[in-house]
PDB file of C-alpha atoms in Angstrom:
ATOM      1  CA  UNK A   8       8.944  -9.213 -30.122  1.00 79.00           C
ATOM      2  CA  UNK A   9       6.301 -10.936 -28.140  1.00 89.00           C
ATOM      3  CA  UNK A  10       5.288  -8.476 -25.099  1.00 93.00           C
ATOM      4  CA  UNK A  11       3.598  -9.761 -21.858  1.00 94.00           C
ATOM      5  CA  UNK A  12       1.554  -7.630 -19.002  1.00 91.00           C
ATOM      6  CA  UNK A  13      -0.714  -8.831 -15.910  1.00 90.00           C
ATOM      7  CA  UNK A  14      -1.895  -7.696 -12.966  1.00 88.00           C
ATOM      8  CA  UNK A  15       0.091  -9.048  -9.997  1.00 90.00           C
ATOM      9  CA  UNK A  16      -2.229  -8.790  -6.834  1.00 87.00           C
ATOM     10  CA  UNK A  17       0.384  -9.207  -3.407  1.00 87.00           C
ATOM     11  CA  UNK A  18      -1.697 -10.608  -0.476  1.00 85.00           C
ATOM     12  CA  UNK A  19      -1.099 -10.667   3.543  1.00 86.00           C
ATOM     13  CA  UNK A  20      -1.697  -9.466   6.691  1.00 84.00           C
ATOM     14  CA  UNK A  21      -1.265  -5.803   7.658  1.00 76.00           C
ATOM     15  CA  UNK A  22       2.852  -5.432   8.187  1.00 79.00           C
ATOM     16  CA  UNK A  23       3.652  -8.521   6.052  1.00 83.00           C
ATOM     17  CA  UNK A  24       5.934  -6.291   3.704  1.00 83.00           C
ATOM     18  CA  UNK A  25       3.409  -5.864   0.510  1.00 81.00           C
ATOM     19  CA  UNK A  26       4.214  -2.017   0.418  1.00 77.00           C
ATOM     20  CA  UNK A  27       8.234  -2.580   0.668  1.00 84.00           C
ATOM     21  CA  UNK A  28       7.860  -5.542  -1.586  1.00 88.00           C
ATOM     22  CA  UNK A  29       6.476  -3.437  -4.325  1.00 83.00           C
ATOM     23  CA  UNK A  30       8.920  -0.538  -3.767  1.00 80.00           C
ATOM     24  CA  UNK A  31      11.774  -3.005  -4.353  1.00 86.00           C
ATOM     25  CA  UNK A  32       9.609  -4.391  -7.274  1.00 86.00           C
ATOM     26  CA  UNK A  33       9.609  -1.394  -9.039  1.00 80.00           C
ATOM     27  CA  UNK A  34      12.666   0.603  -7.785  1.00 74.00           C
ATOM     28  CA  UNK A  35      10.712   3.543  -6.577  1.00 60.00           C
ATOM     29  CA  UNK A  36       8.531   4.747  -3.471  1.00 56.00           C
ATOM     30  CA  UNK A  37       5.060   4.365  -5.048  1.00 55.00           C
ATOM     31  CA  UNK A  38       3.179   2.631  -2.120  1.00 49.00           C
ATOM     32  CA  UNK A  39       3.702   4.104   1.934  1.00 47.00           C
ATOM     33  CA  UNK A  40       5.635   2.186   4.069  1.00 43.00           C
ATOM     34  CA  UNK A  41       5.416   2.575   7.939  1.00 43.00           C
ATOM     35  CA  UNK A  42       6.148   0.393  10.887  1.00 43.00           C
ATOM     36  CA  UNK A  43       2.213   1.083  11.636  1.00 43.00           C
ATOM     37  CA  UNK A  44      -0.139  -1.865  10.651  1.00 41.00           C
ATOM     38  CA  UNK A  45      -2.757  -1.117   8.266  1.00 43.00           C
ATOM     39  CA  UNK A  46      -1.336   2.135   6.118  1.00 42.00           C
ATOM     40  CA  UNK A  47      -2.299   0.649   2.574  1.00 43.00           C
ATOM     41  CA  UNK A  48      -5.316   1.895   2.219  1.00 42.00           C
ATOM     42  CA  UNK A  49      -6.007   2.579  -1.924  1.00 45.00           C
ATOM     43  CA  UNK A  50      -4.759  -0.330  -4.203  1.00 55.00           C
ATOM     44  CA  UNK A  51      -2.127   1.639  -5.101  1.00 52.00           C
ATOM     45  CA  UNK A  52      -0.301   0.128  -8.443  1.00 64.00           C
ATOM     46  CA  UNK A  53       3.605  -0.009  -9.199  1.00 76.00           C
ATOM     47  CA  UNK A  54       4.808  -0.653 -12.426  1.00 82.00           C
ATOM     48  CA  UNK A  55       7.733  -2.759 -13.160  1.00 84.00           C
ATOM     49  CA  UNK A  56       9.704  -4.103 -16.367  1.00 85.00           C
ATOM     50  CA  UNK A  57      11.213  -7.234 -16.241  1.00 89.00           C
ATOM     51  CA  UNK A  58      12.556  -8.271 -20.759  1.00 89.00           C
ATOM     52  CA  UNK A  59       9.676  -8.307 -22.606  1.00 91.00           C
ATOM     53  CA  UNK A  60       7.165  -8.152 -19.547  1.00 92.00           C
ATOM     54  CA  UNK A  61       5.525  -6.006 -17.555  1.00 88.00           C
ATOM     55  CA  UNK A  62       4.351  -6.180 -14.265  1.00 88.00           C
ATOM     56  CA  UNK A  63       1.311  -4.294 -12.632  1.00 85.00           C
ATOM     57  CA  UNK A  64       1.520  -4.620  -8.940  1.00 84.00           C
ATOM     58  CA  UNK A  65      -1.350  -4.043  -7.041  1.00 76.00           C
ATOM     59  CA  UNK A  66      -0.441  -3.449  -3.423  1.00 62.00           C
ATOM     60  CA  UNK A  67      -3.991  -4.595  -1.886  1.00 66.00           C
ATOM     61  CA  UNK A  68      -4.703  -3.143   1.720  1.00 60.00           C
ATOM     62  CA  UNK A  69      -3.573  -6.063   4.444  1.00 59.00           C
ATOM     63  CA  UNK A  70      -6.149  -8.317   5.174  1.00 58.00           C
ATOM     64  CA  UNK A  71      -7.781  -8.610   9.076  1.00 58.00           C
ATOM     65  CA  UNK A  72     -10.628  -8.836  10.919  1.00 64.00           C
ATOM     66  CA  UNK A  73     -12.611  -5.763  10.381  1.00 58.00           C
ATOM     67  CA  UNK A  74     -14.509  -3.703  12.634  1.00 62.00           C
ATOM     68  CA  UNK A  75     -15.755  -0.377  10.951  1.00 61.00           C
ATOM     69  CA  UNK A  76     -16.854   0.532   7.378  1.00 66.00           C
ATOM     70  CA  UNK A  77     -13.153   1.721   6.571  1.00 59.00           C
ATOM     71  CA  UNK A  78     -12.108  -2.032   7.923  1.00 59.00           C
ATOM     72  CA  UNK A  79     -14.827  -3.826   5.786  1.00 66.00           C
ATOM     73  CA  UNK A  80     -14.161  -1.630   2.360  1.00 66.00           C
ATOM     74  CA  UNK A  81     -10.174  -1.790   2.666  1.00 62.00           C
ATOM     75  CA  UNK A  82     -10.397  -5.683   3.087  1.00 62.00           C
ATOM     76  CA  UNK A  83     -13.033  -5.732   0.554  1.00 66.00           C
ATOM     77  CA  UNK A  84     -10.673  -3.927  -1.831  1.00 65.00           C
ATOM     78  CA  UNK A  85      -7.931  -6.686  -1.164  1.00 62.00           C
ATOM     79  CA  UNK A  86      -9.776  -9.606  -2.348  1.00 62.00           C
ATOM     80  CA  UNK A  87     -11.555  -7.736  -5.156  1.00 68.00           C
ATOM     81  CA  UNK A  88      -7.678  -6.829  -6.855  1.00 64.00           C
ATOM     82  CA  UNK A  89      -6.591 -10.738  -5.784  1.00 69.00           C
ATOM     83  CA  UNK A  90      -9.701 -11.832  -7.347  1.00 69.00           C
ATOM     84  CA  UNK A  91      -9.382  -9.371 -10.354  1.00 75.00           C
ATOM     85  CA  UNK A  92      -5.351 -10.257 -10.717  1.00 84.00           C
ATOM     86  CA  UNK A  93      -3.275 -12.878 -13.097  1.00 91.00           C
ATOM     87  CA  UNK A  94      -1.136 -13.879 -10.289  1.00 93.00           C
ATOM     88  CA  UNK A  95      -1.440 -13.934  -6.791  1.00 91.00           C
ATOM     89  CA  UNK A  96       1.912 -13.399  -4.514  1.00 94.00           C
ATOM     90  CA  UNK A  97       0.764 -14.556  -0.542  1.00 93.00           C
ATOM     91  CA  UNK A  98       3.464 -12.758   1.412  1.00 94.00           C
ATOM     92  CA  UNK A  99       3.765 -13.900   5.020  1.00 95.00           C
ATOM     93  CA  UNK A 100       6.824 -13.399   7.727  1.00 95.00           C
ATOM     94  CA  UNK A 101       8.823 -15.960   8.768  1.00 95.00           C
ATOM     95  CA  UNK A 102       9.446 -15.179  11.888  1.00 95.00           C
ATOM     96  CA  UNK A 103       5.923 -15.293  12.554  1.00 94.00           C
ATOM     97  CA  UNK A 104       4.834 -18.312  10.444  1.00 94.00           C
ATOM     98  CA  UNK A 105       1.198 -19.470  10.132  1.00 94.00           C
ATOM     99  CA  UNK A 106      -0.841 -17.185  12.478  1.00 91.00           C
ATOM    100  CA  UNK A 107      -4.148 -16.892  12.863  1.00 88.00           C
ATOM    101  CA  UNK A 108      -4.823 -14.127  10.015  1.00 85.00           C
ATOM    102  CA  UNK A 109      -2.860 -16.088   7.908  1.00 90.00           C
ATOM    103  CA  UNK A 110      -4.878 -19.071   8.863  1.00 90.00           C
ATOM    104  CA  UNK A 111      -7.904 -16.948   7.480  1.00 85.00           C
ATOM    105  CA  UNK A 112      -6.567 -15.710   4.358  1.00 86.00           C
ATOM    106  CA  UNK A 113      -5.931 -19.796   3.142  1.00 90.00           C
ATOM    107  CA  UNK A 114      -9.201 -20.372   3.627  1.00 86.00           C
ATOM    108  CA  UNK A 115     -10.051 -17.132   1.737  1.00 84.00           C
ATOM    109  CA  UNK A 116      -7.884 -18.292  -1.652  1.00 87.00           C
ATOM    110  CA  UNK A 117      -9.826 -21.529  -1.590  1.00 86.00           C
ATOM    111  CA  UNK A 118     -12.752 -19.572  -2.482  1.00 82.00           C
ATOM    112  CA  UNK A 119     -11.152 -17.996  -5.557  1.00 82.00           C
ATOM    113  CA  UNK A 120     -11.302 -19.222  -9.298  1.00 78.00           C
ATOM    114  CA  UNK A 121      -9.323 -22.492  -9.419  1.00 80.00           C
ATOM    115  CA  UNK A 122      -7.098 -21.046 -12.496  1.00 82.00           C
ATOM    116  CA  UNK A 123      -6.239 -18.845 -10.345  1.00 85.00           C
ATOM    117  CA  UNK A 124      -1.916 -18.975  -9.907  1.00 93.00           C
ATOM    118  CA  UNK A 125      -0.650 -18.332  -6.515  1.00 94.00           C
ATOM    119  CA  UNK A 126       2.358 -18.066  -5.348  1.00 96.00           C
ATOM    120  CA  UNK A 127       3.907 -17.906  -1.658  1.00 97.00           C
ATOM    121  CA  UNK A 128       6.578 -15.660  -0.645  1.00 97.00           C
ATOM    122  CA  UNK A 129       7.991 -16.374   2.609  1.00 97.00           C
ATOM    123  CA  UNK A 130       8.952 -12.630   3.628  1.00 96.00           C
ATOM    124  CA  UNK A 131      11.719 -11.268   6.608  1.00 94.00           C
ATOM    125  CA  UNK A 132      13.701 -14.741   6.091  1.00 95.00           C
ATOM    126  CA  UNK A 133      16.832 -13.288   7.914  1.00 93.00           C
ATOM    127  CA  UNK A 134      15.215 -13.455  10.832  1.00 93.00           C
ATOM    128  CA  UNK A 135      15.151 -17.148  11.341  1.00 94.00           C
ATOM    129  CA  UNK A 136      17.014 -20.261  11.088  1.00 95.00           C
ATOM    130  CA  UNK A 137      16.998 -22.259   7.686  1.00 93.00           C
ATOM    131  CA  UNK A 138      15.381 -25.738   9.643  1.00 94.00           C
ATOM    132  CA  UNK A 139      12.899 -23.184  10.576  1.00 94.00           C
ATOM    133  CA  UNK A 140      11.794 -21.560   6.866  1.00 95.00           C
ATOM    134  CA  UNK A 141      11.898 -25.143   5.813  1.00 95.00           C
ATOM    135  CA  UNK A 142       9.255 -26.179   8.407  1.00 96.00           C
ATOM    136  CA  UNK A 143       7.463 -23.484   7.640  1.00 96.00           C
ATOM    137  CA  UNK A 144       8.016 -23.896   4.442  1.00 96.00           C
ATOM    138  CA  UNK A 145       6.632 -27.570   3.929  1.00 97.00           C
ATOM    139  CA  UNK A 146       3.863 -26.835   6.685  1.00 96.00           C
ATOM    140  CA  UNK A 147       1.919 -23.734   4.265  1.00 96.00           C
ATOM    141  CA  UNK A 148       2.397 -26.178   0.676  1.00 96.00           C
ATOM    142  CA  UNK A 149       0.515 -28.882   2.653  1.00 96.00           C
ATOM    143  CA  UNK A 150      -2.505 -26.294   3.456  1.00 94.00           C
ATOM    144  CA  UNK A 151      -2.745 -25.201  -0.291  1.00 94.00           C
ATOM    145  CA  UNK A 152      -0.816 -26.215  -3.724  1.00 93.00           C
ATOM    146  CA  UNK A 153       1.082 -22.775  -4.556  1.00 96.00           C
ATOM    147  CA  UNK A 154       2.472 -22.565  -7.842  1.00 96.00           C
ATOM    148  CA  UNK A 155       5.698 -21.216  -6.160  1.00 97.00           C
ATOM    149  CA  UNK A 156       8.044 -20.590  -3.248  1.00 97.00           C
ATOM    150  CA  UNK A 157      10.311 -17.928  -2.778  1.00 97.00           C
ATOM    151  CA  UNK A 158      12.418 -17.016   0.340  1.00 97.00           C
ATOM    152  CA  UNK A 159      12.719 -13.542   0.296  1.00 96.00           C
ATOM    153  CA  UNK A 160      13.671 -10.073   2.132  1.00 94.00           C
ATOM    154  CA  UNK A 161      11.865  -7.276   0.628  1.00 91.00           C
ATOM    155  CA  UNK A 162      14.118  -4.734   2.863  1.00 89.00           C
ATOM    156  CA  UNK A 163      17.586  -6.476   2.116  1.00 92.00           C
ATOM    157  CA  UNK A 164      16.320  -7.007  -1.488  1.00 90.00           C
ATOM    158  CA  UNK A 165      17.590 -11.157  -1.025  1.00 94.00           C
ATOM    159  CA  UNK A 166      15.369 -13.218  -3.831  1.00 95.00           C
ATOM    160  CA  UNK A 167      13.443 -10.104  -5.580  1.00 93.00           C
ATOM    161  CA  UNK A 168      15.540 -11.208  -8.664  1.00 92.00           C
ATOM    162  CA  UNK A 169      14.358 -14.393  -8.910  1.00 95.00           C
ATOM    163  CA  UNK A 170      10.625 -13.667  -7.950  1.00 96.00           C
ATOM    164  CA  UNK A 171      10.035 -10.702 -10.631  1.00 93.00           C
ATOM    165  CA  UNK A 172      11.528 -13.160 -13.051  1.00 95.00           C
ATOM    166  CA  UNK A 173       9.362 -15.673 -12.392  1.00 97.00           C
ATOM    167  CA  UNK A 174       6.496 -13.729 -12.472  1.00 97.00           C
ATOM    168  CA  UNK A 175       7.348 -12.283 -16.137  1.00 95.00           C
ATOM    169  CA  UNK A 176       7.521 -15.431 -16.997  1.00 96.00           C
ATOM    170  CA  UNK A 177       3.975 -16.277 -15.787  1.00 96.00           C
ATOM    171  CA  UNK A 178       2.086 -12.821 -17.556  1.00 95.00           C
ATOM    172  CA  UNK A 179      -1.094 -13.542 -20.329  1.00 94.00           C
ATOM    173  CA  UNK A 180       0.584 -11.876 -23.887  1.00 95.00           C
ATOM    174  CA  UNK A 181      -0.196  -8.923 -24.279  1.00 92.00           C
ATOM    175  CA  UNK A 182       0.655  -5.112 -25.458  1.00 91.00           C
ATOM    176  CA  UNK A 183       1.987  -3.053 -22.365  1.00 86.00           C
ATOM    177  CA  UNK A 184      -0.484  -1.832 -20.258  1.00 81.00           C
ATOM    178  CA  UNK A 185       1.265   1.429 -19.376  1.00 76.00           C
ATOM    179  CA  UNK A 186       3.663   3.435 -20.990  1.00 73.00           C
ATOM    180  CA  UNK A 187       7.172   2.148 -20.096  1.00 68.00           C
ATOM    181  CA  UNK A 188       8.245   5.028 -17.900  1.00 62.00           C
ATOM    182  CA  UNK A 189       5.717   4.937 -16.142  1.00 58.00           C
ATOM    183  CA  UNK A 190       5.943   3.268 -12.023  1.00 56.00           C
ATOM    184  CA  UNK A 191       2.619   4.226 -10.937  1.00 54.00           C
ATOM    185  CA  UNK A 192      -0.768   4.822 -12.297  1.00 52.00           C
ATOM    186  CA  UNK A 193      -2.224   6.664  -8.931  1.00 58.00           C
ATOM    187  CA  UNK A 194      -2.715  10.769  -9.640  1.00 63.00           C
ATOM    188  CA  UNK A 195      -0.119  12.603  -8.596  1.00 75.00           C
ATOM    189  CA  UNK A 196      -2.370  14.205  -6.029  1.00 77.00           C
ATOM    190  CA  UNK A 197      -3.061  11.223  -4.256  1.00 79.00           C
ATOM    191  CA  UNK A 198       0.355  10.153  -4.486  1.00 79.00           C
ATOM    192  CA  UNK A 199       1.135  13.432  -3.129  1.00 86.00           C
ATOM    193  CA  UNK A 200      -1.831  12.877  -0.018  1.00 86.00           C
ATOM    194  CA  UNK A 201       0.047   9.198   1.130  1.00 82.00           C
ATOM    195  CA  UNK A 202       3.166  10.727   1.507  1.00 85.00           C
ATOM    196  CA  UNK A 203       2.116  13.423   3.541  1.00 89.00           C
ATOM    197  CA  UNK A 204      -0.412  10.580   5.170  1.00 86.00           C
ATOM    198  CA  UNK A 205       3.243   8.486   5.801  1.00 81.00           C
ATOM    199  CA  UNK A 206       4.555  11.541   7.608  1.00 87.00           C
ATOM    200  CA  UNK A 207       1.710  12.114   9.922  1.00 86.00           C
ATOM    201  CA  UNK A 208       1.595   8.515  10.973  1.00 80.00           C
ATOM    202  CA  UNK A 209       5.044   8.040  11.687  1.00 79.00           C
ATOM    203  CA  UNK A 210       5.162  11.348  13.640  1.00 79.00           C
ATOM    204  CA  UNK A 211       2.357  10.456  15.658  1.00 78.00           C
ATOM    205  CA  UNK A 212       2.783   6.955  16.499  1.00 64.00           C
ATOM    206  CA  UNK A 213       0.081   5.197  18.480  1.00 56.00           C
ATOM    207  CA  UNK A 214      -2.070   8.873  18.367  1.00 56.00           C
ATOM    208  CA  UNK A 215      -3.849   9.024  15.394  1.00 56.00           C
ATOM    209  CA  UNK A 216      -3.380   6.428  13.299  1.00 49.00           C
ATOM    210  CA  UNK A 217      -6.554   5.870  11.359  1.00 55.00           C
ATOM    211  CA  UNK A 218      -8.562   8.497  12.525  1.00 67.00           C
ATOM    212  CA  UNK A 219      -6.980  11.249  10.078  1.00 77.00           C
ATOM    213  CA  UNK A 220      -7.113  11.359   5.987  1.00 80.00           C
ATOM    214  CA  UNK A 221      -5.326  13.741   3.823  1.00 86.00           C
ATOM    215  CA  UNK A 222      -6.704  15.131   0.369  1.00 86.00           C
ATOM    216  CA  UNK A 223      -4.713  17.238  -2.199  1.00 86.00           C
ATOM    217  CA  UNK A 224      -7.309  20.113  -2.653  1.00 86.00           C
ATOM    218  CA  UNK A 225      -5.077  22.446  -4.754  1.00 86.00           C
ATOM    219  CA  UNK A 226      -2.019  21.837  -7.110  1.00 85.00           C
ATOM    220  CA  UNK A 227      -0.657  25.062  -8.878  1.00 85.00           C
ATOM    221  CA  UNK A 228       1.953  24.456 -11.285  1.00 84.00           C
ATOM    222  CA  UNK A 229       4.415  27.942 -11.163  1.00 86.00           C
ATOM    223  CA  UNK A 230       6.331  29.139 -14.003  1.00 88.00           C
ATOM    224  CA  UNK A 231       9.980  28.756 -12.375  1.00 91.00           C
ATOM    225  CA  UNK A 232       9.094  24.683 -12.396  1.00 84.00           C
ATOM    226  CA  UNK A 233       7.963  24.619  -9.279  1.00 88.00           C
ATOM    227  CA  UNK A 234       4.691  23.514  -7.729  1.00 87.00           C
ATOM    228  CA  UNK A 235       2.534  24.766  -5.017  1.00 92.00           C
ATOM    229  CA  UNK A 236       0.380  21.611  -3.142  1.00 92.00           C
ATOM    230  CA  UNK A 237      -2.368  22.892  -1.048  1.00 93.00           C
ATOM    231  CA  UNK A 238      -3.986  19.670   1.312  1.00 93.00           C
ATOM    232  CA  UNK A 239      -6.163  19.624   3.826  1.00 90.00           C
ATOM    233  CA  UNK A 240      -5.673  16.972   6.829  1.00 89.00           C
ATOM    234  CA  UNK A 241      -8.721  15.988   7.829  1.00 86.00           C
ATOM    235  CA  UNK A 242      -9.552  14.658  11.223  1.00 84.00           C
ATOM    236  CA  UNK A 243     -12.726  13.319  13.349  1.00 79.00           C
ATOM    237  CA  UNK A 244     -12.519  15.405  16.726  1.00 79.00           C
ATOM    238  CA  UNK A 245     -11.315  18.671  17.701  1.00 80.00           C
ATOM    239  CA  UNK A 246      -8.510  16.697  20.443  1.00 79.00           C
ATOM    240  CA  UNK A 247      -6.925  15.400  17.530  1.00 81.00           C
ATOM    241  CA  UNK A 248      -6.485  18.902  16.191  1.00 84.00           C
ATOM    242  CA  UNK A 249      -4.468  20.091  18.926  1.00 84.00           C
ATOM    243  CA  UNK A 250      -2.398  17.108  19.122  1.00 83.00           C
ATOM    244  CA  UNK A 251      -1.885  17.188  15.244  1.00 83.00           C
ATOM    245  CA  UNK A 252      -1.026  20.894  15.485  1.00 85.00           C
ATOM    246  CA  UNK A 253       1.362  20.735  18.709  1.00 85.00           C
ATOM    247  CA  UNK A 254       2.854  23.093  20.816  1.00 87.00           C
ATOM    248  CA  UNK A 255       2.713  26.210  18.632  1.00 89.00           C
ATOM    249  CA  UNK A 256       2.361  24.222  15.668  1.00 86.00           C
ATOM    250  CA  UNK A 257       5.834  22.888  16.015  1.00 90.00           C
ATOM    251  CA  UNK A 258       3.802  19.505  15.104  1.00 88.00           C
ATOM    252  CA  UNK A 259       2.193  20.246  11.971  1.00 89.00           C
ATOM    253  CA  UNK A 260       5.478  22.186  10.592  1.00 93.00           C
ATOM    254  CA  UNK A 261       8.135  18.858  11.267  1.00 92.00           C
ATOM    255  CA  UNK A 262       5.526  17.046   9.220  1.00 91.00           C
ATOM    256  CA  UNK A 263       4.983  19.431   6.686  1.00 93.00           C
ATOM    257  CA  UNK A 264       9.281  19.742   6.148  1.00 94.00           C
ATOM    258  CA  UNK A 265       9.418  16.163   5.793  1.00 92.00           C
ATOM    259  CA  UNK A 266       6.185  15.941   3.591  1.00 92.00           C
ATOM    260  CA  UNK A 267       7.824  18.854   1.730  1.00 93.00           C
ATOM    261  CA  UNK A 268      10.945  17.587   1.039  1.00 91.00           C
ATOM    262  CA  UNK A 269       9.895  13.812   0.191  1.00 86.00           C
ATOM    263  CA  UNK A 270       7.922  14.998  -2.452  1.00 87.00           C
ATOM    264  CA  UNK A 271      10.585  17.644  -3.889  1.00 87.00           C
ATOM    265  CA  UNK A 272      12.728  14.582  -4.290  1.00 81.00           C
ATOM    266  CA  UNK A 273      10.204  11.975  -5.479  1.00 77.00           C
ATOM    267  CA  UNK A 274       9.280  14.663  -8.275  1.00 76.00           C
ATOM    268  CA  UNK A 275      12.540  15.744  -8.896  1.00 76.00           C
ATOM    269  CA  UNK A 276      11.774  19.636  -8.266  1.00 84.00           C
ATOM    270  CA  UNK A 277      10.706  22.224  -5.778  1.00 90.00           C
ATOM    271  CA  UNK A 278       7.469  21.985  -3.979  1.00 92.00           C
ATOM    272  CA  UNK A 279       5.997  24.530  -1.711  1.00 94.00           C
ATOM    273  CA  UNK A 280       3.641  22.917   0.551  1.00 95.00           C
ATOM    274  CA  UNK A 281       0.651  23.795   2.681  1.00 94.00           C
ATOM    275  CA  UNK A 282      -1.040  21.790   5.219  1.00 93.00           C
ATOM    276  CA  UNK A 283      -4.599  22.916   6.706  1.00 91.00           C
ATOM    277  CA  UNK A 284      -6.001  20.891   9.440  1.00 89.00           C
ATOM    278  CA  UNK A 285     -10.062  20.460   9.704  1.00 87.00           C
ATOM    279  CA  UNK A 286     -12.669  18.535  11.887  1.00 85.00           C
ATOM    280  CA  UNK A 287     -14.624  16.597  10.327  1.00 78.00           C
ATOM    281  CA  UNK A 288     -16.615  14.111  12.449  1.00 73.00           C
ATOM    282  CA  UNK A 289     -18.218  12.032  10.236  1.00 69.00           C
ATOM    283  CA  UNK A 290     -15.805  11.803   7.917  1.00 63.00           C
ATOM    284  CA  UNK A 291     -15.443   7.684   8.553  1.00 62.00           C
ATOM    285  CA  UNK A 292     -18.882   7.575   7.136  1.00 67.00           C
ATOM    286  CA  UNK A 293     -18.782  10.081   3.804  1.00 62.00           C
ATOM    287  CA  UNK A 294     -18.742   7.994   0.661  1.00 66.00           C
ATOM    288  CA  UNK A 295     -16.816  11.250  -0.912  1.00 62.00           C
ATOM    289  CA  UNK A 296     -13.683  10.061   1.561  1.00 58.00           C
ATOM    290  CA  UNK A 297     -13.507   6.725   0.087  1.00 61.00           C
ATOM    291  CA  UNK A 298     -13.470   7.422  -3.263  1.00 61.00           C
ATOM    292  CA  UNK A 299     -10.348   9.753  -2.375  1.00 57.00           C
ATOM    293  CA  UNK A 300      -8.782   6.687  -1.079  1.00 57.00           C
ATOM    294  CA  UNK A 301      -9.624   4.141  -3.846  1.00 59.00           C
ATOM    295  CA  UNK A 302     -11.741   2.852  -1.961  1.00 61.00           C
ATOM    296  CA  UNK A 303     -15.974   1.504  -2.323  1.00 60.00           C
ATOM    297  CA  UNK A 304     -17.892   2.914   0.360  1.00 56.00           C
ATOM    298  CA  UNK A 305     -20.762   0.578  -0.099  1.00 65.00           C
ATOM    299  CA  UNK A 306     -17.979  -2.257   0.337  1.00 58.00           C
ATOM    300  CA  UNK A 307     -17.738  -0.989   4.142  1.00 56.00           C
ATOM    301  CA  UNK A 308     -21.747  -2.007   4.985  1.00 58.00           C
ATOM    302  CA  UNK A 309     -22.049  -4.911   7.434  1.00 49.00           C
TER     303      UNK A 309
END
C-alpha cells in the first residue's frame, strides 16, 4: 500500500471559517470556533484520514492588519505554516467576496515559493446567488492561478467531500505522520486552555476579547478515571477581574460549567475543573505567554 501525508496550511481573514473548516475536516472539535474575529491564536493541527492519505491541517491564525506584538506574531505564525505547508487552501466568504484583507493576502501568496499548490475555497456559499459565486468566482482565478475551486459550507458540511478528496490526492508519499487515531497533535493542556478560552469569549462578548489568556497550570489524573484541571485565567487590569468574576462570581462559575462539561465530553470522562483569575499587566509583552500559545514572541517586534 502506498501511504501519503502533508501538511495542509488553510489561509483567510479572521471569521473566514478556517477553525469550522477543520472541525468538519477532521470530525472533531480540535480548533475554537466563536462568532468573535481573531480566536485562532496557536496553529493548532487536526488530523484527518482520507484512503491511503493523511491530512495535517494547520489552522493558521486569520490574517489582518496588525497593531500589537500579539497581532504581528499571530500573523507571522500564519504565513510561516502557509509557507512551511504542501498545500495551501485560501478560504474566503462569499457573501463578502474580494475585500480589502483579502486583497492583501493575494498579494501575500505571490511572494511564496512558486511550487507552491494553492487552492481557493469559496466558503458560506448559501448565502448568495449562484450568478454571484460565479462572478466571484471567475473575478479571484483572474488575480492568481489556483490549482482549485471548491464551493463550499464548512457549517452545512456542502463540498467537504470533494475538497478532502482532492487534497489526498495532492499529498508528497509518505509514511503517516501521526498515529491514525490520532485528530490533534496540540497537548491536552492547551487543548484543555482554548476551550475554556472559547467559553470566556463567547460569555463576554465585546468585553474582553483579547485582553485575557488561559494556561493549564495543573492536571491531576485521579484513580476513579477522572481528572482534576487546575488553570489560571490571566488578565491585564484589575477592571477586567471584576467583570470576569461577576456579580458574586456568578460569571466565572457559568463559564467554568460550560468549560467543565465541554471537556468531560471531548475526553470522554469526568473532569473537575478549577478556574483562578490573576492580573497580570504585562502579560501582552512576556515571551513565556507566547510560547503557551504556539506562538514566537520575537515574531511580534515591529
Amino acid at each position: 500500500m502506498t501511504t501519503r501525508a502533508g501538511f495542509i496550511a488553510l489561509i483567510g481573514e479572521p471569521n473566514a471559517g478556517k477553525s469550522t473548516l477543520t472541525n468538519a475536516m477532521v470530525g472533531a472539535k480540535v480548533s475554537i470556533v466563536t462568532h468573535k474575529v481573531q480566536t485562532t491564536r496557536a496553529r493548532i493541527r487536526g488530523v484527518a484520514m482520507e484512503g491511503d492519505s493523511q491530512l495535517v491541517f494547520v489552522d493558521t491564525p486569520g490574517l489582518f492588519k496588525p497593531r500589537r506584538r500579539l497581532d504581528r506574531a499571530m500573523v507571522a505564525a500564519a504565513w510561516s505554516g502557509a509557507a512551511d505547508a504542501d498545500v495551501i487552501v485560501l478560504l474566503i466568504e462569499a457573501h463578502r467576496g474580494i475585500t480589502e484583507g483579502v486583497e492583501s493576502i493575494l498579494e501575500g501568496l505571490k511572494d511564496l515559493p512558486k511550487n507552491r499548490t494553492v487552492a481557493l475555497a469559496i466558503n458560506k456559499i448559501d448565502r448568495v446567488e449562484a450568478p454571484a459565486l460565479l462572478a466571484l468566482t471567475q473575478a479571484m482565478n483572474e488575480r492568481y492561478e489556483f490549482a482549485r475551486t471548491f464551493m463550499i459550507s464548512a457549517e452545512k458540511g456542502y463540498g467537504i467531500e470533494d475538497l478532502r478528496h482532492w487534497l489526498a490526492g495532492e499529498m508528497p508519499e509518505s509514511p503517516w505522520l501521526y498515529p491514525e487515531d490520532q485528530i490533534a497533535d496540540l497537548p491536552m493542556r492547551m487543548i484543555a486552555a482554548e476551550i475554556t478560552r472559547e467559553k470566556l469569549t463567547l460569555r463576554l462578548h465585546q468585553e474582553l476579547p483579547y485582553q485575557l489568556t488561559v494556561e493549564t497550570e495543573n492536571w491531576e489524573e485521579r484513580k476513579d478515571g477522572s481528572a482534576r484541571i487546575d488553570q489560571i485565567v490571566y488578565v491585564a487590569r484589575d477592571g477586567h477581574k471584576g467583570i470576569l468574576l461577576g456579580h458574586k462570581g456568578e460569571t466565572i462559575k457559568a463559564i467554568s460549567k460550560a468549560a467543565r462539561e465541554e471537556l468531560t465530553e471531548f475526553l470522554g470522562r469526568p473532569i473537575h475543573l478549577f478556574l483562578q483569575v490573576k492580573v497580570r499587566e504585562n502579560w501582552l509583552e512576556e515571551a513565556e505567554r507566547y510560547s503557551e500559545m504556539g506562538l514566537d514572541f520575537r515574531d511580534g517586534n515591529a
